[in-house]
Coordinates of C-alpha atoms and ligand atoms in Angstrom, one line a residue:
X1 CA 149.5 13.4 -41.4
X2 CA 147.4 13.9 -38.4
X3 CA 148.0 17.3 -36.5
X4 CA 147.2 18.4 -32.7
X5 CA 144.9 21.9 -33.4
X6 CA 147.5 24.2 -31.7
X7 CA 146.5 27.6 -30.3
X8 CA 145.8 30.6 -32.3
X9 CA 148.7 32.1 -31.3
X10 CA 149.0 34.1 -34.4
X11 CA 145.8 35.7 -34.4
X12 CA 145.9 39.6 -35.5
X13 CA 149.0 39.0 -37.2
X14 CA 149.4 40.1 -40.6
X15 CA 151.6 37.9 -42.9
X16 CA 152.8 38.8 -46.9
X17 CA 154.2 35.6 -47.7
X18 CA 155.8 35.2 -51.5
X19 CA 155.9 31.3 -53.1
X20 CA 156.8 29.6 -56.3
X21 CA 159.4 30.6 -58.8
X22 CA 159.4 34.2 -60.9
X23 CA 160.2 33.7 -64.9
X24 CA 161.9 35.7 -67.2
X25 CA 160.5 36.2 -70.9
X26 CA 163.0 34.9 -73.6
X27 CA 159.9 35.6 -76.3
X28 CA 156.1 35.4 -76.7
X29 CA 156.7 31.5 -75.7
X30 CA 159.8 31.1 -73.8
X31 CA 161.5 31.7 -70.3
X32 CA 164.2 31.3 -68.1
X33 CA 162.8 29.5 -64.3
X34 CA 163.9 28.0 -61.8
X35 CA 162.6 24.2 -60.0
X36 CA 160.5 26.1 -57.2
X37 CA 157.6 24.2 -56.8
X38 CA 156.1 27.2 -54.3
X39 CA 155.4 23.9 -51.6
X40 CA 157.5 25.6 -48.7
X41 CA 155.5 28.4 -49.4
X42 CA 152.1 27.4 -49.5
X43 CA 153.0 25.1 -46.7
X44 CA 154.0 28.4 -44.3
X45 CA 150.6 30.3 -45.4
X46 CA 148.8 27.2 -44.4
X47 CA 150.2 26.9 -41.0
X48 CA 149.9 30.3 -40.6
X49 CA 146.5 30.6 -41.5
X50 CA 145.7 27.4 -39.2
X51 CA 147.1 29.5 -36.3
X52 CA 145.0 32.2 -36.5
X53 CA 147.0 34.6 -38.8
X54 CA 146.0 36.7 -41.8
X55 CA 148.1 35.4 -45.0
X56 CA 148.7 37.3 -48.8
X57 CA 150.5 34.8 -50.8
X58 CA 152.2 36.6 -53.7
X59 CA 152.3 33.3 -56.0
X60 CA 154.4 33.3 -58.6
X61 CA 154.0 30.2 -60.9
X62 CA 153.0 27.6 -58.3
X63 CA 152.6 23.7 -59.3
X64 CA 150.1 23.6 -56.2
X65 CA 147.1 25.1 -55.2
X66 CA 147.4 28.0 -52.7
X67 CA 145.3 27.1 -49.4
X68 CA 141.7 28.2 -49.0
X69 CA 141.7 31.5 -47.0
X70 CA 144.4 33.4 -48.1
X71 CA 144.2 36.4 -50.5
X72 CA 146.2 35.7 -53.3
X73 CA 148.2 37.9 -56.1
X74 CA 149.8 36.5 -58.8
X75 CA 152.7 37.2 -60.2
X76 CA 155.0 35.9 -63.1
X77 CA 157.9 38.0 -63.1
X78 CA 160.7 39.3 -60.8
X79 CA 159.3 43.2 -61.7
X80 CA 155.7 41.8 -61.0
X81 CA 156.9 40.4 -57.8
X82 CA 158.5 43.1 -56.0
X83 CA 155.6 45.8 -57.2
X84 CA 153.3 43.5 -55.4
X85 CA 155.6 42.9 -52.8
X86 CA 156.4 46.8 -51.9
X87 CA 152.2 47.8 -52.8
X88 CA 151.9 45.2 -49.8
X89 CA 154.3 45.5 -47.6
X90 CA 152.8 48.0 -45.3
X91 CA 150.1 46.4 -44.7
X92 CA 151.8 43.9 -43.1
X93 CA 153.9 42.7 -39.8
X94 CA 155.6 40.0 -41.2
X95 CA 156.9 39.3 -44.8
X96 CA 158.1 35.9 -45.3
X97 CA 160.3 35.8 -48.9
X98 CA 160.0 32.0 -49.5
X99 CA 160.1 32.5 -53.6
X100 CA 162.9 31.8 -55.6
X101 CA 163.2 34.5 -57.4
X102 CA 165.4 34.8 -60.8
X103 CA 168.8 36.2 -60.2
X104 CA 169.6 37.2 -63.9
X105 CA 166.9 37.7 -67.1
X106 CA 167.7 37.9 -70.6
X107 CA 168.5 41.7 -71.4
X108 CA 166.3 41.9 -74.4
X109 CA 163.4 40.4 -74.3
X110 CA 162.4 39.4 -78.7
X111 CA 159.0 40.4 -79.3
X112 CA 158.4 37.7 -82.1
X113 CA 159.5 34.2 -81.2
X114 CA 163.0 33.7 -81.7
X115 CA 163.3 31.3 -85.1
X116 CA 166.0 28.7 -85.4
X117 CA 166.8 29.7 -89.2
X118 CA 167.3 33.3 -88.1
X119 CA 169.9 31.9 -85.6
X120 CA 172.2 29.4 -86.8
X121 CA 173.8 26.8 -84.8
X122 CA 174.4 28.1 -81.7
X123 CA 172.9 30.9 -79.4
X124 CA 174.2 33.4 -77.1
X125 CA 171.8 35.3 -74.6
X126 CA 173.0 38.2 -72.8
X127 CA 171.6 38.1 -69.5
X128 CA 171.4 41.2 -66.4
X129 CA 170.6 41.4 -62.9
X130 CA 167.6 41.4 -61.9
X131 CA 166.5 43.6 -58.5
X132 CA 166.7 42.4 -55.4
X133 CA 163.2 42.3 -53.8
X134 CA 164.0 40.9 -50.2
X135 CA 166.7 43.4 -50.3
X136 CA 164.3 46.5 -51.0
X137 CA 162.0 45.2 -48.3
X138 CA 164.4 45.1 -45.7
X139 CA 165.9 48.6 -46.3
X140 CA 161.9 50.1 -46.8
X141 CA 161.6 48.0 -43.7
X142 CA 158.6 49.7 -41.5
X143 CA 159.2 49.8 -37.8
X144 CA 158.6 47.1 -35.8
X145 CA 157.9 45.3 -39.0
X146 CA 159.9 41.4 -38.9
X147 CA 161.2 39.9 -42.4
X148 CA 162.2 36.4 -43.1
X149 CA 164.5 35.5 -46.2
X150 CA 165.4 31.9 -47.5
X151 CA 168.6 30.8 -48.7
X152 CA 169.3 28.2 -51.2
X153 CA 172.9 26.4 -50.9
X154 CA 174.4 23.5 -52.8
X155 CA 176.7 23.4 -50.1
X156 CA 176.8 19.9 -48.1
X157 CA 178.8 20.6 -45.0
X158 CA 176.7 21.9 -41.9
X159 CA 179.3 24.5 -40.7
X160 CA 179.9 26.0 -44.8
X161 CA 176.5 25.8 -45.2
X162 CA 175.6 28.3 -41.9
X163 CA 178.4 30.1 -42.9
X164 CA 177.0 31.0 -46.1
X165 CA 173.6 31.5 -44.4
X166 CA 175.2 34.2 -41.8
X167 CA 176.7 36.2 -44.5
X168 CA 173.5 36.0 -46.6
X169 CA 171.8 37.1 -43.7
X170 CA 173.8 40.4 -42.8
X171 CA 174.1 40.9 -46.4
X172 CA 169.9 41.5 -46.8
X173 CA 169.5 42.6 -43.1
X174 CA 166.4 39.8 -42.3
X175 CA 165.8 38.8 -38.8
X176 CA 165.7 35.3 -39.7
X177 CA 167.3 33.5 -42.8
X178 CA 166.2 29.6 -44.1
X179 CA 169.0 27.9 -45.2
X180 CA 167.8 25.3 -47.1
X181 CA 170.3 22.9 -49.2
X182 CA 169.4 22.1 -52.7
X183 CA 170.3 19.8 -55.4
X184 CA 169.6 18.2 -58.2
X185 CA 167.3 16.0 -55.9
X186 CA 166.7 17.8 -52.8
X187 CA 164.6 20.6 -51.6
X188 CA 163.1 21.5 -54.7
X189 CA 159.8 19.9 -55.7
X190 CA 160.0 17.4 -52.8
X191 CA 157.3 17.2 -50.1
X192 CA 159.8 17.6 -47.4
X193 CA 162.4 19.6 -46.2
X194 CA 165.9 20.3 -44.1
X195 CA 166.4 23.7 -42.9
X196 CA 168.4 26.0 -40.8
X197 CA 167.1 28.8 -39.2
X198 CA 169.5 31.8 -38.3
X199 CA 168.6 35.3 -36.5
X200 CA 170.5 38.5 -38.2
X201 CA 173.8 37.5 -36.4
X202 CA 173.7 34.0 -38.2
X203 CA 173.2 32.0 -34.9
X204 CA 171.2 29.0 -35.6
X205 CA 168.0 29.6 -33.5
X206 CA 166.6 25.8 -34.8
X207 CA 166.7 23.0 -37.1
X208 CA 163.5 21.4 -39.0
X209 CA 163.1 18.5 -41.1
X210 CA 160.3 16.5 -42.1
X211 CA 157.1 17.6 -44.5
X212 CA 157.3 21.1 -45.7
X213 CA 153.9 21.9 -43.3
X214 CA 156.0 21.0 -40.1
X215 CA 158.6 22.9 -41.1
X216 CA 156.7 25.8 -41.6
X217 CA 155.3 25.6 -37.9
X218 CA 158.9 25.4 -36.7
X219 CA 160.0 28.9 -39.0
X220 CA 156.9 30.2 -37.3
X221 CA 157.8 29.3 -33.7
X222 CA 160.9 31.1 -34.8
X223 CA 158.7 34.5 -35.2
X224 CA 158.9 36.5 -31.9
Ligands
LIG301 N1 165.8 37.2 -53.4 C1 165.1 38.3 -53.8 N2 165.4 38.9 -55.0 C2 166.3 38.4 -55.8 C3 167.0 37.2 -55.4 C4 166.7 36.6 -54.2 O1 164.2 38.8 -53.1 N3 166.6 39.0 -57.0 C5 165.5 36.6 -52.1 C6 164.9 35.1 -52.1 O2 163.5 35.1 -52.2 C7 165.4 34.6 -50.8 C8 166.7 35.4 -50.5 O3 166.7 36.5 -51.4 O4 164.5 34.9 -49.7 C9 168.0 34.6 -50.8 O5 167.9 34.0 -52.1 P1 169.2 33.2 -52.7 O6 168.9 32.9 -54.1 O7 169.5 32.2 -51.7 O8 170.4 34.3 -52.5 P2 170.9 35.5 -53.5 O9 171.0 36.7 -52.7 O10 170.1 35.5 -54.8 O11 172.4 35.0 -53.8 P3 172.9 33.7 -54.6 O12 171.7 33.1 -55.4 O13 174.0 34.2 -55.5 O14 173.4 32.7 -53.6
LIG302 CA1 169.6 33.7 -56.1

């Protein structure tokens, strides 16, 4: 798609944007993931590099290439992400948490891989929380210093669904939330995208559809 050069109108900003999906060792040859492609990611680093900004893209496990420009760190875990994320942080304005990141990881992680004779017929793995990254930023949060979270909802209905987003928002204390519905055919791996964007008192500030690059100019219109 063909797009008008906009004005650098984010020149001297300074942007820590995370992408893909973190992974949780099972064993030397397995893990638990998620279906983040890290497109909605790359696709915001682009744009913001196109208008003039500074991008890190913390990359965790991308099927696509990061965009020429920005410095990249990569990452594979949830513990790897938030190191990089907190080493970062405070040498940057604007920290955009677009990666999924695992919610639970196997307690105990086997340091051979795990052998089908040695198990039997069925297999139960314990699983624990894992920390919340976007969480720690916000409560490190330096002054003056504006973070965007995403949200990722099954939810169908336009009202539930900023409901949810409002709660998540206040729960993480951003100043701007994604909401972003997901499915077994949506969001996910596709080249475009349907989002919601909320301030911290869950008011929807805009809407965006389309490819996952036009998108990402409209989250960063949403940047003040
Ligand atoms: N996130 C994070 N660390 C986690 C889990 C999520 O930083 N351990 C971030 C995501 O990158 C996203 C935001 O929190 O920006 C919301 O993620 P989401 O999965 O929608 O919400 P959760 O708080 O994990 O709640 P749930 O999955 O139960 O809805
Ligand atoms: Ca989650």
């Amino acid at each position: 798609a063909l797009r008008v050069v906009g004005p650098r109108d984010l020149a001297g900003r300074r942007i820590l944007i995370s992408a893909g999906g973190t992974r949780e060792p099972l064993d030397p040859v397995r893990f638990l993931g998620n279906r983040s492609s890290g497109r909605q990611g790359v696709a915001l680093a682009r744009a913001a590099l196109d208008r003039g900004a500074e991008v890190t893209l913390v990359a965790a496990n991308l099927e696509v290439e990061a965009p020429h420009g920005a410095a990249v760190e990569e990452v594979g875990t949830t513990d790897e992400l938030l190191a990089a994320m907190r080493r970062l942080s405070s040498a940057h304005d604007t920290i955009i948490m677009a990666a999924a990141v695992a919610d639970f990881r196997p307690r105990e992680v086997a340091q051979g891989k795990i052998k089908k004779d040695d198990i039997g017929e069925t297999l139960s793995i314990e699983l624990e929380r894992t920390p919340d990254v976007l969480q720690s930023l916000c409560a490190e949060r330096a002054p003056g210093q504006r973070i965007v979270g995403f949200a990722a909802e099954t939810e169908q209905d336009a009202e539930a669904l900023r409901a949810l987003g409002a709660v998540k928002a206040a729960r993480k204390g951003v100043d701007l939330l994604v909401v972003n519905r997901v499915g077994w055919s949506e969001g996910f791996g596709s080249s475009t995208n349907d989002v919601m964007i909320l301030d911290a008192a869950g008011t929807v500030v805009s809407t965006a559809s389309g490819d996952k690059l036009s998108v990402a100019d409209r989250i960063l219109d949403a940047l003040d």
